[in-house]
GROMACS .gro file of C-alpha atoms in nm:
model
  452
    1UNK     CA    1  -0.447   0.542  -1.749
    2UNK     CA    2  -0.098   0.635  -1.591
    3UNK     CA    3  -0.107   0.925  -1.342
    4UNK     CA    4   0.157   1.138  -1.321
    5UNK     CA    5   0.249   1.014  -0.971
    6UNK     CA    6   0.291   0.647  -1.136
    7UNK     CA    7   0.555   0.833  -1.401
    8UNK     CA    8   0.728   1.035  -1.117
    9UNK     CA    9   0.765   0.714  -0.956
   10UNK     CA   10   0.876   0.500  -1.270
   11UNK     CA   11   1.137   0.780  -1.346
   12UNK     CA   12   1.305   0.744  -0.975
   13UNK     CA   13   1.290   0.408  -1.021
   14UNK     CA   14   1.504   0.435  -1.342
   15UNK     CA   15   1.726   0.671  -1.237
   16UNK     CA   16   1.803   0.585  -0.851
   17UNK     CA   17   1.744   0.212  -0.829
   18UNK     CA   18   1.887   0.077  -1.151
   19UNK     CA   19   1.564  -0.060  -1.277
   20UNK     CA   20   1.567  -0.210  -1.609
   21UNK     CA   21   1.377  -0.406  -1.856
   22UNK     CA   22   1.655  -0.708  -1.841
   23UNK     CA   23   1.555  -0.831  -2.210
   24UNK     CA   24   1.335  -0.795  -2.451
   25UNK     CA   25   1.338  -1.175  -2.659
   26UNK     CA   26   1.196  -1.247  -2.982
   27UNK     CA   27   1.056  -1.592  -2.977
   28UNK     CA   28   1.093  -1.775  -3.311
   29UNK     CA   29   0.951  -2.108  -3.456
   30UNK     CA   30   1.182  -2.306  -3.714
   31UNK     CA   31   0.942  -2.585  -3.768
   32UNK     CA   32   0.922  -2.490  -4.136
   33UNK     CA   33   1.271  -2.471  -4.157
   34UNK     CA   34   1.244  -2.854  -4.163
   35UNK     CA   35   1.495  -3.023  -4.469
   36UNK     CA   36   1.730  -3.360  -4.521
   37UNK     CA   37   1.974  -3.125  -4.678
   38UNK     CA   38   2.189  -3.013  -4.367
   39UNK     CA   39   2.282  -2.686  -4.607
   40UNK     CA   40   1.949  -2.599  -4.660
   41UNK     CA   41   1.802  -2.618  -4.360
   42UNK     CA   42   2.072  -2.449  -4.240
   43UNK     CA   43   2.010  -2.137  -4.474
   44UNK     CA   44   1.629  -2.184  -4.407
   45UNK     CA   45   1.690  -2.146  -4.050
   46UNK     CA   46   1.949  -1.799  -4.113
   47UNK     CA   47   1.684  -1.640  -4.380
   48UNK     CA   48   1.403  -1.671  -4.094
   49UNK     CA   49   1.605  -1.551  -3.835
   50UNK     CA   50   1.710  -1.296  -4.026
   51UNK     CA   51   1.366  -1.137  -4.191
   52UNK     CA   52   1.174  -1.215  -3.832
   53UNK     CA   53   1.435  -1.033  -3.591
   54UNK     CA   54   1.579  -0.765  -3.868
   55UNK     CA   55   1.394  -0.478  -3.682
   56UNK     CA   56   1.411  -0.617  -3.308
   57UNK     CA   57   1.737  -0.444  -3.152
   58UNK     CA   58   1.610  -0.097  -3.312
   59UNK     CA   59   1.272  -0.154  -3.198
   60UNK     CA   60   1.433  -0.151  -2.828
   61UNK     CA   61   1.627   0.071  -2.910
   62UNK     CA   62   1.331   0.330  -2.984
   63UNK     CA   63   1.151   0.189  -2.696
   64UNK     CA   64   1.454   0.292  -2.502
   65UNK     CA   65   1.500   0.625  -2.596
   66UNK     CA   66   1.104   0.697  -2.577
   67UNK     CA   67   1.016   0.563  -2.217
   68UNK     CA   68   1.344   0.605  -2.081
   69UNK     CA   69   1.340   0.271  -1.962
   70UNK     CA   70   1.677   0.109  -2.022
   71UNK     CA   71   1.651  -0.243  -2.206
   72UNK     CA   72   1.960  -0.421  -2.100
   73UNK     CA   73   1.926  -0.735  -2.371
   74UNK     CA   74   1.775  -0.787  -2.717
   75UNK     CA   75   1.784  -1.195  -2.773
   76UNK     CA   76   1.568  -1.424  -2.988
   77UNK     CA   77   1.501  -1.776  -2.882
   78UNK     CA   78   1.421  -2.060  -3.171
   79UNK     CA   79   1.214  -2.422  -3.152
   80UNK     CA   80   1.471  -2.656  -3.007
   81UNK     CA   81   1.718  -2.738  -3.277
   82UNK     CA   82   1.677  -3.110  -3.172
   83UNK     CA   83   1.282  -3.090  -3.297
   84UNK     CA   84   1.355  -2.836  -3.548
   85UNK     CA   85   1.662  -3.070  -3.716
   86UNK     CA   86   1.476  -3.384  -3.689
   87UNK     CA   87   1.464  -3.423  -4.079
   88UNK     CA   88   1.811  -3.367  -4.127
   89UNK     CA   89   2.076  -3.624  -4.222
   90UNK     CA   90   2.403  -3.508  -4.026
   91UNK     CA   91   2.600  -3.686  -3.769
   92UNK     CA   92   2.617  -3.310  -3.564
   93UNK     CA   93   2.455  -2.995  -3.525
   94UNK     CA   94   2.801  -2.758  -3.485
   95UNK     CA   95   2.697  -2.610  -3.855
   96UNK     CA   96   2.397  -2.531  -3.712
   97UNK     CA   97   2.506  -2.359  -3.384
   98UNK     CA   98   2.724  -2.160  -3.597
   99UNK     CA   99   2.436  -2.047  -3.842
  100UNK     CA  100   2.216  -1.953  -3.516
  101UNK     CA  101   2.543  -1.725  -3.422
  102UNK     CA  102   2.610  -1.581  -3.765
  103UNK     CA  103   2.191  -1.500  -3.770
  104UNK     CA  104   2.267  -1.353  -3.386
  105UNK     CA  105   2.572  -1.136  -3.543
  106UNK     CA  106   2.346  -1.057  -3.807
  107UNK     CA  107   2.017  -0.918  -3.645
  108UNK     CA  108   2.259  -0.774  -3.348
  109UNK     CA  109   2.123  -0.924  -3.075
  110UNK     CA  110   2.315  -1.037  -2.739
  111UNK     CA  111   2.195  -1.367  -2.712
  112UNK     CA  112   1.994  -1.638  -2.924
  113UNK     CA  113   1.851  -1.948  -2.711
  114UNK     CA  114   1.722  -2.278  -2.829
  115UNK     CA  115   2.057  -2.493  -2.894
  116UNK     CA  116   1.841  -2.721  -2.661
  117UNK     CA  117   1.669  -3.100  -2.651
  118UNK     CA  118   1.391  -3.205  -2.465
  119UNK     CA  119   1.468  -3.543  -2.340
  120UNK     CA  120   1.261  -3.595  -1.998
  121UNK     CA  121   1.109  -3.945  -2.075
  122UNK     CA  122   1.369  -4.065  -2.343
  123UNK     CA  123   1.632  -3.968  -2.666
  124UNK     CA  124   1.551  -3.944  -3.059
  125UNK     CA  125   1.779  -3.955  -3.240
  126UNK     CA  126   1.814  -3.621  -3.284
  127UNK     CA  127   1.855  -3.510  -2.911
  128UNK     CA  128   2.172  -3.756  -2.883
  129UNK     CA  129   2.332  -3.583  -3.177
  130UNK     CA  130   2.263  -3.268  -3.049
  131UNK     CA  131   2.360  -3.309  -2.682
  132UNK     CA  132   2.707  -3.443  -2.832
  133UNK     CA  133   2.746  -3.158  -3.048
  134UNK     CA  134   2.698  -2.938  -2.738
  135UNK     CA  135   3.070  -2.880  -2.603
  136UNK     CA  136   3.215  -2.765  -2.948
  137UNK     CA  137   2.935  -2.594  -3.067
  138UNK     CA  138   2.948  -2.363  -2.751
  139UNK     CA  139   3.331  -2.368  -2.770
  140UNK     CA  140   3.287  -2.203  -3.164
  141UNK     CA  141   2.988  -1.937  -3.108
  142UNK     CA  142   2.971  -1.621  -2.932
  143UNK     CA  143   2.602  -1.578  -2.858
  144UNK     CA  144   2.454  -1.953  -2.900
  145UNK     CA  145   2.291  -2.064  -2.607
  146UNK     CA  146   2.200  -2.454  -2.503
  147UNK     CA  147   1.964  -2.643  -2.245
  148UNK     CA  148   1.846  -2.978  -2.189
  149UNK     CA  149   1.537  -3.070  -2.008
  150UNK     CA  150   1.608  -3.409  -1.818
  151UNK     CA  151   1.299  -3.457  -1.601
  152UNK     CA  152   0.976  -3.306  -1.532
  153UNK     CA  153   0.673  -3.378  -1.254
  154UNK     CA  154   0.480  -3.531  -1.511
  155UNK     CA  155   0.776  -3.807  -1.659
  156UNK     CA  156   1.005  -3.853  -1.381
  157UNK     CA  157   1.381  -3.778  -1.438
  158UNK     CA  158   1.617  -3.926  -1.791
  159UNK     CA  159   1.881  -4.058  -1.551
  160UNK     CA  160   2.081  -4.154  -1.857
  161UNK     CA  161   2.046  -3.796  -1.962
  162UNK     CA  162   2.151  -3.681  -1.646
  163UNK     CA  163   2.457  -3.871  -1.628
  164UNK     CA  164   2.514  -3.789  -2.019
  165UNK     CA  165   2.500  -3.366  -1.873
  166UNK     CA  166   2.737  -3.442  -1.637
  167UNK     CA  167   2.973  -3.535  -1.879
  168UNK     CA  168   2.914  -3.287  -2.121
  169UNK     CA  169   2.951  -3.015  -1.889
  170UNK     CA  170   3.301  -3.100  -1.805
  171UNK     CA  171   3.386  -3.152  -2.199
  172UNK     CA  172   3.256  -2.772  -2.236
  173UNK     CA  173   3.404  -2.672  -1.961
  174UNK     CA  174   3.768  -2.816  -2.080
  175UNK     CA  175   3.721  -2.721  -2.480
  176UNK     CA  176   3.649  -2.306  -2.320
  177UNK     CA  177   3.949  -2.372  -2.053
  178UNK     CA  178   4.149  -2.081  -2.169
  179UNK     CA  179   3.842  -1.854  -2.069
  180UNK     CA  180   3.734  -1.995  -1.743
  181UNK     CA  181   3.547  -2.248  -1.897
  182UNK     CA  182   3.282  -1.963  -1.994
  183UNK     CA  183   3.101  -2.231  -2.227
  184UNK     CA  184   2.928  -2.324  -1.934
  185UNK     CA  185   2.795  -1.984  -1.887
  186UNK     CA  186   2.586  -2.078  -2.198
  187UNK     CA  187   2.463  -2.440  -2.074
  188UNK     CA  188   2.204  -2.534  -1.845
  189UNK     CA  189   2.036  -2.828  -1.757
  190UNK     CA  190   1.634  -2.842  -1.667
  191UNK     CA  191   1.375  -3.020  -1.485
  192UNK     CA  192   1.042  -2.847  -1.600
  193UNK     CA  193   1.165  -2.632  -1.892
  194UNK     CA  194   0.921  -2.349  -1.956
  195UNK     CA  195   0.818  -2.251  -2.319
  196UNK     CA  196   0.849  -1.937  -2.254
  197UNK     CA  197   1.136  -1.842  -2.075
  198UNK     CA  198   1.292  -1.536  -2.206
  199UNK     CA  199   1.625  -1.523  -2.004
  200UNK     CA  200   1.920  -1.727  -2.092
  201UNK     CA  201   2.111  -1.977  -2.106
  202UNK     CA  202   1.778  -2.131  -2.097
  203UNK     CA  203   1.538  -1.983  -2.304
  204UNK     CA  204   1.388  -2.194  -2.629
  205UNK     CA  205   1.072  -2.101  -2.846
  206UNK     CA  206   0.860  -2.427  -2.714
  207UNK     CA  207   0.625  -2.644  -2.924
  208UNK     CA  208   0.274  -2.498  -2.787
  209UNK     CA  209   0.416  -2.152  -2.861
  210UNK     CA  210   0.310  -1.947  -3.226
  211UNK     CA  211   0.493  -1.875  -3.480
  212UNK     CA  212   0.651  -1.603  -3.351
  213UNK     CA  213   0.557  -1.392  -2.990
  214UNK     CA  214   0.754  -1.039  -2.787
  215UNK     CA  215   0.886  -1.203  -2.446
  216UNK     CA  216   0.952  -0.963  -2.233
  217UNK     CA  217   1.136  -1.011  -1.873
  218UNK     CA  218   1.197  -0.750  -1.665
  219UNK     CA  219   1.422  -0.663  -1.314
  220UNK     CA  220   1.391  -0.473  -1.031
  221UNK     CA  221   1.608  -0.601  -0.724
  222UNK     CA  222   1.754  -0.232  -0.655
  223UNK     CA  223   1.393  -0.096  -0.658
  224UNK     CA  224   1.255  -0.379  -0.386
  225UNK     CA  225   1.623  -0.313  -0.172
  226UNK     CA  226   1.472   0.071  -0.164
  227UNK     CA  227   1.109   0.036  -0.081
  228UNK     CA  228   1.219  -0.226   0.216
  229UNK     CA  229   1.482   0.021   0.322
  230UNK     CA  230   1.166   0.268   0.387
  231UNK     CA  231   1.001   0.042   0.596
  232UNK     CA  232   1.248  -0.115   0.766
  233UNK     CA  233   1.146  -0.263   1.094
  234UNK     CA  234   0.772  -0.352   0.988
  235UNK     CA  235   0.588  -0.641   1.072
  236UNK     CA  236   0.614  -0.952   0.783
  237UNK     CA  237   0.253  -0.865   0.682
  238UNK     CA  238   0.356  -0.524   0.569
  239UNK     CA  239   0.713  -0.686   0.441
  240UNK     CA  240   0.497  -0.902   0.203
  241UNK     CA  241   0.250  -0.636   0.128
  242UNK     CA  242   0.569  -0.369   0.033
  243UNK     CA  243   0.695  -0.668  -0.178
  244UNK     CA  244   0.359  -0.674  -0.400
  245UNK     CA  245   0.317  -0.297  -0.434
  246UNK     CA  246   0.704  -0.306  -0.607
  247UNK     CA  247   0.719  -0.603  -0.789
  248UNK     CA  248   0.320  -0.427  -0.916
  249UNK     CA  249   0.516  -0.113  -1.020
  250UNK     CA  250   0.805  -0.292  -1.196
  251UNK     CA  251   0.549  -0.543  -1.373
  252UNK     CA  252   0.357  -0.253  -1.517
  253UNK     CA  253   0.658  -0.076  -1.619
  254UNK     CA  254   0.756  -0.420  -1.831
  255UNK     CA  255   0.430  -0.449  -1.920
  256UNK     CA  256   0.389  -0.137  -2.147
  257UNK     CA  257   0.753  -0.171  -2.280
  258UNK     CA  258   0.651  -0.565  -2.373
  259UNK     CA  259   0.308  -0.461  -2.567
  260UNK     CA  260   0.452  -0.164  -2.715
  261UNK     CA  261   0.763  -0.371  -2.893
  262UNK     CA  262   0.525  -0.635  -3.008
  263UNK     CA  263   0.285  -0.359  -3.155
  264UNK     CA  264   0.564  -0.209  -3.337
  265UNK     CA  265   0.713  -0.541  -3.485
  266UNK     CA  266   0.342  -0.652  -3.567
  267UNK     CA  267   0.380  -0.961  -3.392
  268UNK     CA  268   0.172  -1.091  -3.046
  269UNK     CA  269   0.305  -1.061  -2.705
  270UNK     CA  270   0.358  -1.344  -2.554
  271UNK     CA  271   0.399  -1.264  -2.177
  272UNK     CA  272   0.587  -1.131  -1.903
  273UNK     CA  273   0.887  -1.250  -1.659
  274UNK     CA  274   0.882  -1.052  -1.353
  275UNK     CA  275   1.190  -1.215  -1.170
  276UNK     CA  276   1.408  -1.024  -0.984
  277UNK     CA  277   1.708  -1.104  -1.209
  278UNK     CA  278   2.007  -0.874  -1.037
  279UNK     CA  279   2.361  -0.762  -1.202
  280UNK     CA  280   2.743  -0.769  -1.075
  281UNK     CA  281   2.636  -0.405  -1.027
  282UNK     CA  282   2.643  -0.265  -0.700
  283UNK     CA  283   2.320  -0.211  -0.514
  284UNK     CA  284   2.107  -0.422  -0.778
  285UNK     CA  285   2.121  -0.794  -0.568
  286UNK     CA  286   1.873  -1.019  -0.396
  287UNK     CA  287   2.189  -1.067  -0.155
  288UNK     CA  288   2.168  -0.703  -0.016
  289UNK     CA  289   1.747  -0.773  -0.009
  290UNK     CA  290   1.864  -1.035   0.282
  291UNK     CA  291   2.047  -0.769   0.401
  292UNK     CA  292   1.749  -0.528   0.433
  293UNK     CA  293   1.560  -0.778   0.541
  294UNK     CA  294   1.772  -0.849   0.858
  295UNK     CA  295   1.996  -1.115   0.760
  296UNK     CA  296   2.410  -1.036   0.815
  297UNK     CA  297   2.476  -1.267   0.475
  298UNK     CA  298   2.254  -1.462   0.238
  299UNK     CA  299   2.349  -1.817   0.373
  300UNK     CA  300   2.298  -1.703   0.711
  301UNK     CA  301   1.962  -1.905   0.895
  302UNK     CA  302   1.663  -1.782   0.770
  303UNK     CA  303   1.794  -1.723   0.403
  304UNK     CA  304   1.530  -2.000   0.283
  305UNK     CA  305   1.247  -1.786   0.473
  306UNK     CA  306   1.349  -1.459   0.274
  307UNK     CA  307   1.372  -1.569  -0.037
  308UNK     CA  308   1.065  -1.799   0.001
  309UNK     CA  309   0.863  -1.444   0.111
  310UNK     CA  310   1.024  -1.262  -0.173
  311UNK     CA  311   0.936  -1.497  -0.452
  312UNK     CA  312   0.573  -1.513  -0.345
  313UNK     CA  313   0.508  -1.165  -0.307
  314UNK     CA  314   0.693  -1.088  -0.621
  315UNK     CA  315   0.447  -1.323  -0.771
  316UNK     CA  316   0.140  -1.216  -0.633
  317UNK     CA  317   0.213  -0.849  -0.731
  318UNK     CA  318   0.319  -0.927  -1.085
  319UNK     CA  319  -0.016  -1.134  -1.188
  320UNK     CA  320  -0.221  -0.821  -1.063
  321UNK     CA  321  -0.027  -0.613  -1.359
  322UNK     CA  322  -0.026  -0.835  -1.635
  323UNK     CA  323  -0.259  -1.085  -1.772
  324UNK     CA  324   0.016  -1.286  -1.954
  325UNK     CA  325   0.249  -1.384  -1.660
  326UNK     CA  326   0.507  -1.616  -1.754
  327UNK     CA  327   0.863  -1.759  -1.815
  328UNK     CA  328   0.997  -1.853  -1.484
  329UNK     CA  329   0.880  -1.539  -1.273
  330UNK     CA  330   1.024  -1.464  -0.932
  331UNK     CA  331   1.346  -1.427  -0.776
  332UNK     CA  332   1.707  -1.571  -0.934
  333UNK     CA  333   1.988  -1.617  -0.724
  334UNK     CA  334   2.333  -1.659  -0.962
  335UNK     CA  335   2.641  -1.661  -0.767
  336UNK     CA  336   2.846  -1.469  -1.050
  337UNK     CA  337   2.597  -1.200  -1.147
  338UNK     CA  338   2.533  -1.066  -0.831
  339UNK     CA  339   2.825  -0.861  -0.583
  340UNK     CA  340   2.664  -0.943  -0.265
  341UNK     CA  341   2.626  -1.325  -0.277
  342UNK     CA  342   2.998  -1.338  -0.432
  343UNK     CA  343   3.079  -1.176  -0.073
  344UNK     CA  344   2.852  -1.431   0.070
  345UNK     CA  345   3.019  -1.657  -0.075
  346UNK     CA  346   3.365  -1.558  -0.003
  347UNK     CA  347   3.275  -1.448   0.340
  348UNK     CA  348   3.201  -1.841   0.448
  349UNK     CA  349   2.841  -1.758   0.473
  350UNK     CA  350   2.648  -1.940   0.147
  351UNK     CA  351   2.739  -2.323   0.070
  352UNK     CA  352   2.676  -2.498  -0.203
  353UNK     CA  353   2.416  -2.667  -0.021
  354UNK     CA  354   2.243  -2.370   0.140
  355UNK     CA  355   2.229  -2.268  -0.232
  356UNK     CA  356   2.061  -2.613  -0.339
  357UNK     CA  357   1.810  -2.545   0.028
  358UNK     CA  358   1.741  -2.213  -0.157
  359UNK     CA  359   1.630  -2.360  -0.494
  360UNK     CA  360   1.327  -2.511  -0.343
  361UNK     CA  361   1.188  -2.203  -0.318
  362UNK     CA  362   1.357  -1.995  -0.564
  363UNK     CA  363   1.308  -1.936  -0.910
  364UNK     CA  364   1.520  -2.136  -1.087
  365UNK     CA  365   1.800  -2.368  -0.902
  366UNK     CA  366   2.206  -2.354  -0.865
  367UNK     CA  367   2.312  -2.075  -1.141
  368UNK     CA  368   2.601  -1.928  -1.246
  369UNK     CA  369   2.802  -2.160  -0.948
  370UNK     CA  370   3.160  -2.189  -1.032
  371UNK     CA  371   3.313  -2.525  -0.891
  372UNK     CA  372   3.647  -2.647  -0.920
  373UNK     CA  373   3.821  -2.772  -1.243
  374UNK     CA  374   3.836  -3.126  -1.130
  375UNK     CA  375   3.564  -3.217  -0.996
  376UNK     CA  376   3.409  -3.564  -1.136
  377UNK     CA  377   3.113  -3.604  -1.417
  378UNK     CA  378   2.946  -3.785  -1.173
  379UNK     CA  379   2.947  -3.526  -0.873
  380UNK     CA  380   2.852  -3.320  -1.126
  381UNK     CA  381   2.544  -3.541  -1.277
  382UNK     CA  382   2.501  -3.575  -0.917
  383UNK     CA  383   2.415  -3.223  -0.832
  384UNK     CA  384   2.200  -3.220  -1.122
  385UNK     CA  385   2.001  -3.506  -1.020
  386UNK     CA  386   1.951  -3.348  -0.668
  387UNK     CA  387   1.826  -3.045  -0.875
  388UNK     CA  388   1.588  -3.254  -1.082
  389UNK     CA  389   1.450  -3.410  -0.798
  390UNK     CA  390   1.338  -3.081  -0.629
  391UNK     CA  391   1.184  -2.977  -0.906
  392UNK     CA  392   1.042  -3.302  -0.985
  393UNK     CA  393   0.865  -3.363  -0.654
  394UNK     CA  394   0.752  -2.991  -0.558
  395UNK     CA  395   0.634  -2.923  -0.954
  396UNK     CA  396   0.847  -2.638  -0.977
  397UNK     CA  397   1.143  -2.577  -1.284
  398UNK     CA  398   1.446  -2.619  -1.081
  399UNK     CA  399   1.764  -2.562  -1.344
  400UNK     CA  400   2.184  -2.633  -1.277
  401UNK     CA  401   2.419  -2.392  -1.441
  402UNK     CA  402   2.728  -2.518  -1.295
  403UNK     CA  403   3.101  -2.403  -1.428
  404UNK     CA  404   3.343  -2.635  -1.389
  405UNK     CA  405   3.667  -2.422  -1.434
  406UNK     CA  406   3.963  -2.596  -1.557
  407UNK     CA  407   4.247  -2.561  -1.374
  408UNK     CA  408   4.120  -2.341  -1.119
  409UNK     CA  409   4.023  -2.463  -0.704
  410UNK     CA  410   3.796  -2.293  -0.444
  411UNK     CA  411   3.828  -1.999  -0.392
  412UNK     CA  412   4.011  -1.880  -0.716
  413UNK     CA  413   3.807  -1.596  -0.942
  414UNK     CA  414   3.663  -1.705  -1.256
  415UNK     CA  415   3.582  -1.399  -1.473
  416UNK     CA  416   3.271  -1.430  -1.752
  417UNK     CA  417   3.247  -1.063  -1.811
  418UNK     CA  418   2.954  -0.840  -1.876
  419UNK     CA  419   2.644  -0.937  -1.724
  420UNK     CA  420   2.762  -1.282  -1.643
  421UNK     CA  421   2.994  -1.140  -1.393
  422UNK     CA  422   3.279  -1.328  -1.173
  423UNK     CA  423   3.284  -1.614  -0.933
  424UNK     CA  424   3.478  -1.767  -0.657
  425UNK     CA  425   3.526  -2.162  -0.712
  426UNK     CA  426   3.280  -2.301  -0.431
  427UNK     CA  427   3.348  -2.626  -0.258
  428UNK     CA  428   3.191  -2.928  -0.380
  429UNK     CA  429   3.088  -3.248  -0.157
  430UNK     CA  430   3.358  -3.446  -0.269
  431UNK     CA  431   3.214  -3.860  -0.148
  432UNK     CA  432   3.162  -4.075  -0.435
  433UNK     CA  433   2.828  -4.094  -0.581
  434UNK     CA  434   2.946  -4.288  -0.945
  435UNK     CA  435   2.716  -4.600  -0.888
  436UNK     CA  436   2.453  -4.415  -0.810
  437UNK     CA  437   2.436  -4.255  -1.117
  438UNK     CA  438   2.542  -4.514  -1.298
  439UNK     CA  439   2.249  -4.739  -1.242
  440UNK     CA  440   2.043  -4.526  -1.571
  441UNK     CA  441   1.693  -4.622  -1.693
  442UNK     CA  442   1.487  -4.348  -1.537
  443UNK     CA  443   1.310  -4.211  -1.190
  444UNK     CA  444   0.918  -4.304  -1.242
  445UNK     CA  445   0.721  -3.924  -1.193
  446UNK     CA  446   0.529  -3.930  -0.834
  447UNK     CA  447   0.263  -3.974  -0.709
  448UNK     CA  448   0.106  -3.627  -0.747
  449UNK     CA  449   0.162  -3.621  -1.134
  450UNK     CA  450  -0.113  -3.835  -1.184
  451UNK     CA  451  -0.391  -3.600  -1.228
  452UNK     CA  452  -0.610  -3.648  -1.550
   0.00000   0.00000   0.00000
């Protein structure tokens, strides 16, 4: 039962700390959706969409007005089109992309994940045709999303694929050039992909998921800033305990919105992804968390520590307020979609490789990082594989969203709007690492994934 206390709280929360429930995603299998026919599959794909997701954006909407909670995004994420399209006889998957957007339109929601291949140990047929269809299908939509997973713990790391992302990165980047390369925004490449990732660009319905499941991930960074403000010049012990208690109260707060929407669209919940996802918005930033927690500017020494304490006791409050934890769960740091790391950024104090030192303990890995226009596929391939590796070797899902934007250096603003924010171009290591990358074949998984 929720005292009135827990309300009181949730309602201050809400209205003085900007929290949020950051999306609310419908996860969608098209494995039946399966046909030669590229048309038919194609309106197989739009009439599931369609009937499955027809009620989702009023559902949150209701939810909304009911709880009081605001729900930022409605999205939908589908079985990767590269397993999904398997039957079909097409030399590209752009058709497709633009169903998934016209379904999107459709159903009204912001986003729809899933453009996506999984490609960690080697390429059907199918992933190479939808990796290449990648740049122009993101060039043509509005809402499509894409990943690829290149590596995991347990296979090692697709170096092929790697140096294949590279390249297609900078092809989206240049077909979007006349808006910052925003294409980019919509790309990311993984090592560990989760199933059940609801946040974009990265979320996908994955195989071992049902036919259709509520994700549900929710925000808080404003909240945490508060409750550290309170007790500001604690010990770390009661840091890390203040830590659990919030991320608890935010958790429980996405928990009832996630089982309520699934109850109402009769379908299960799946689970619940407590990162701390913040906004361009001020006041609602892991960079001004640093801040409380006595650092002058994320990037400053000790920015690894923090974030490394905040992802662990965001974690270890979140699992005691939901049984279904998932998705990537704990603490995102994107350059573009948060104000205080942009000044971080512009102030001198957060590199591009304090950002990769960050990633090993982070959520997710280098996201939302705009980089200059002409930088090479292979520094860019290389960043990935540095990426890969981390998450390779310390079995976490480590992820690159880079933006190469065309035409623009370090320093310049790139501007993605809405959620996705603005970036300074950061500088990028600029030594050759071509035949590296070009050796291919792939990075045997180590040591520790041998566990049966």
């Amino acid at each position: 039962m929720i005292s009135r206390l827990e309300v009181q709280e949730t309602n201050t929360m809400i209205s003085e700390m900007k929290l949020d429930v950051r999306t609310i995603t419908m996860g969608i299998s098209l494995m039946d959706c399966g046909h030669s026919d590229l048309k038919i599959f194609n309106q197989n794909v739009y009439d599931k969409i369609t009937r499955l997701a027809e009620k989702l954006v009023k559902t949150g909407e209701d939810l909304e007005r009911q709880f009081g909670i605001p729900i930022i995004n409605k999205r939908i994420s589908v079985t990767p089109i590269a397993i999904a399209a398997g039957p079909v006889q097409a030399n590209s998957y752009v058709e497709v992309a633009r169903t998934l957007d016209r379904a999107a339109k459709e159903v009204g929601v912001n986003f729809l994940g899933g453009f996506s291949a999984l490609v960690q140990k080697g390429y059907t047929n199918s992933d190479r045709i939808l990796i290449d269809s990648i740049p122009e299908a993101l060039a043509v939509t509005e809402r499509v999303c894409s990943s690829v997973n290149i590596g995991s713990s347990r296979s090692g790391i697709n170096m092929d694929a790697v140096k294949k992302m590279g390249e297609i990165i900078k092809q989206t980047a240049e077909l979007t050039a006349d808006r910052d390369s925003a294409g980019c925004s919509k790309l990311v490449v993984f090592c560990n992909a989760v199933e059940d990732n609801p946040f974009m660009a990265g979320a996908f319905h994955g195989p071992g998921e049902p036919e259709c499941e509520i994700n549900v991930g929710v925000s808080g960074p404003g909240v945490v800033k508060r409750a550290l403000e309170e007790v500001k010049d604690v010990d770390f012990e009661t840091l890390c305990e203040t830590i659990k208690r919030t991320a608890f109260k935010v958790t429980r707060a996405g928990q009832l919105v996630a089982q309520e929407a699934a109850k109402r669209l009769g379908v299960p919940f799946g689970s619940i992804d407590l990162s701390l996802a913040p906004t361009p918005a001020v006041g609602d930033s892991i960079a001004e968390i640093f801040r409380v927690m006595g650092l002058e500017e994320a990037g400053a020494p000790g920015t690894t520590a923090a974030l490394a304490i905040l992802n662990d006791n965001v974690k270890k409050g979140g699992v005691m307020a939901s049984s279904y934890v998932g998705g990537l769960s704990g603490a995102f740091i994107p350059v573009s979609e948060d104000q205080a790391m942009i000044e971080a950024v512009q102030r001198g104090a957060l590199t591009l490789e304090k950002l990769e030192a960050m990633t090993c303990v982070c959520s997710v890995g280098l996201d939302m990082v705009a980089i200059p226009g002409d930088t090479s596929t292979s520094t860019i391939a290389g960043i990935i594989a540095d990426e890969a590796a981390i998450g390779m070797v310390n079995n976490k899902t480590t992820a690159v969203r880079l933006i190469p934007v065309i035409g623009k250096d370090v320093g310049e603003i790139a501007e993605f709007g809405g959620l996705l924010g603005y970036a300074p171009g950061m500088p990028v290591n600029r030594f050759d690492c071509a035949p590296f990358i070009n050796r291919g074949g792939r990075v045997p998984a180590p040591i520790h994934s041998f566990k049966n």
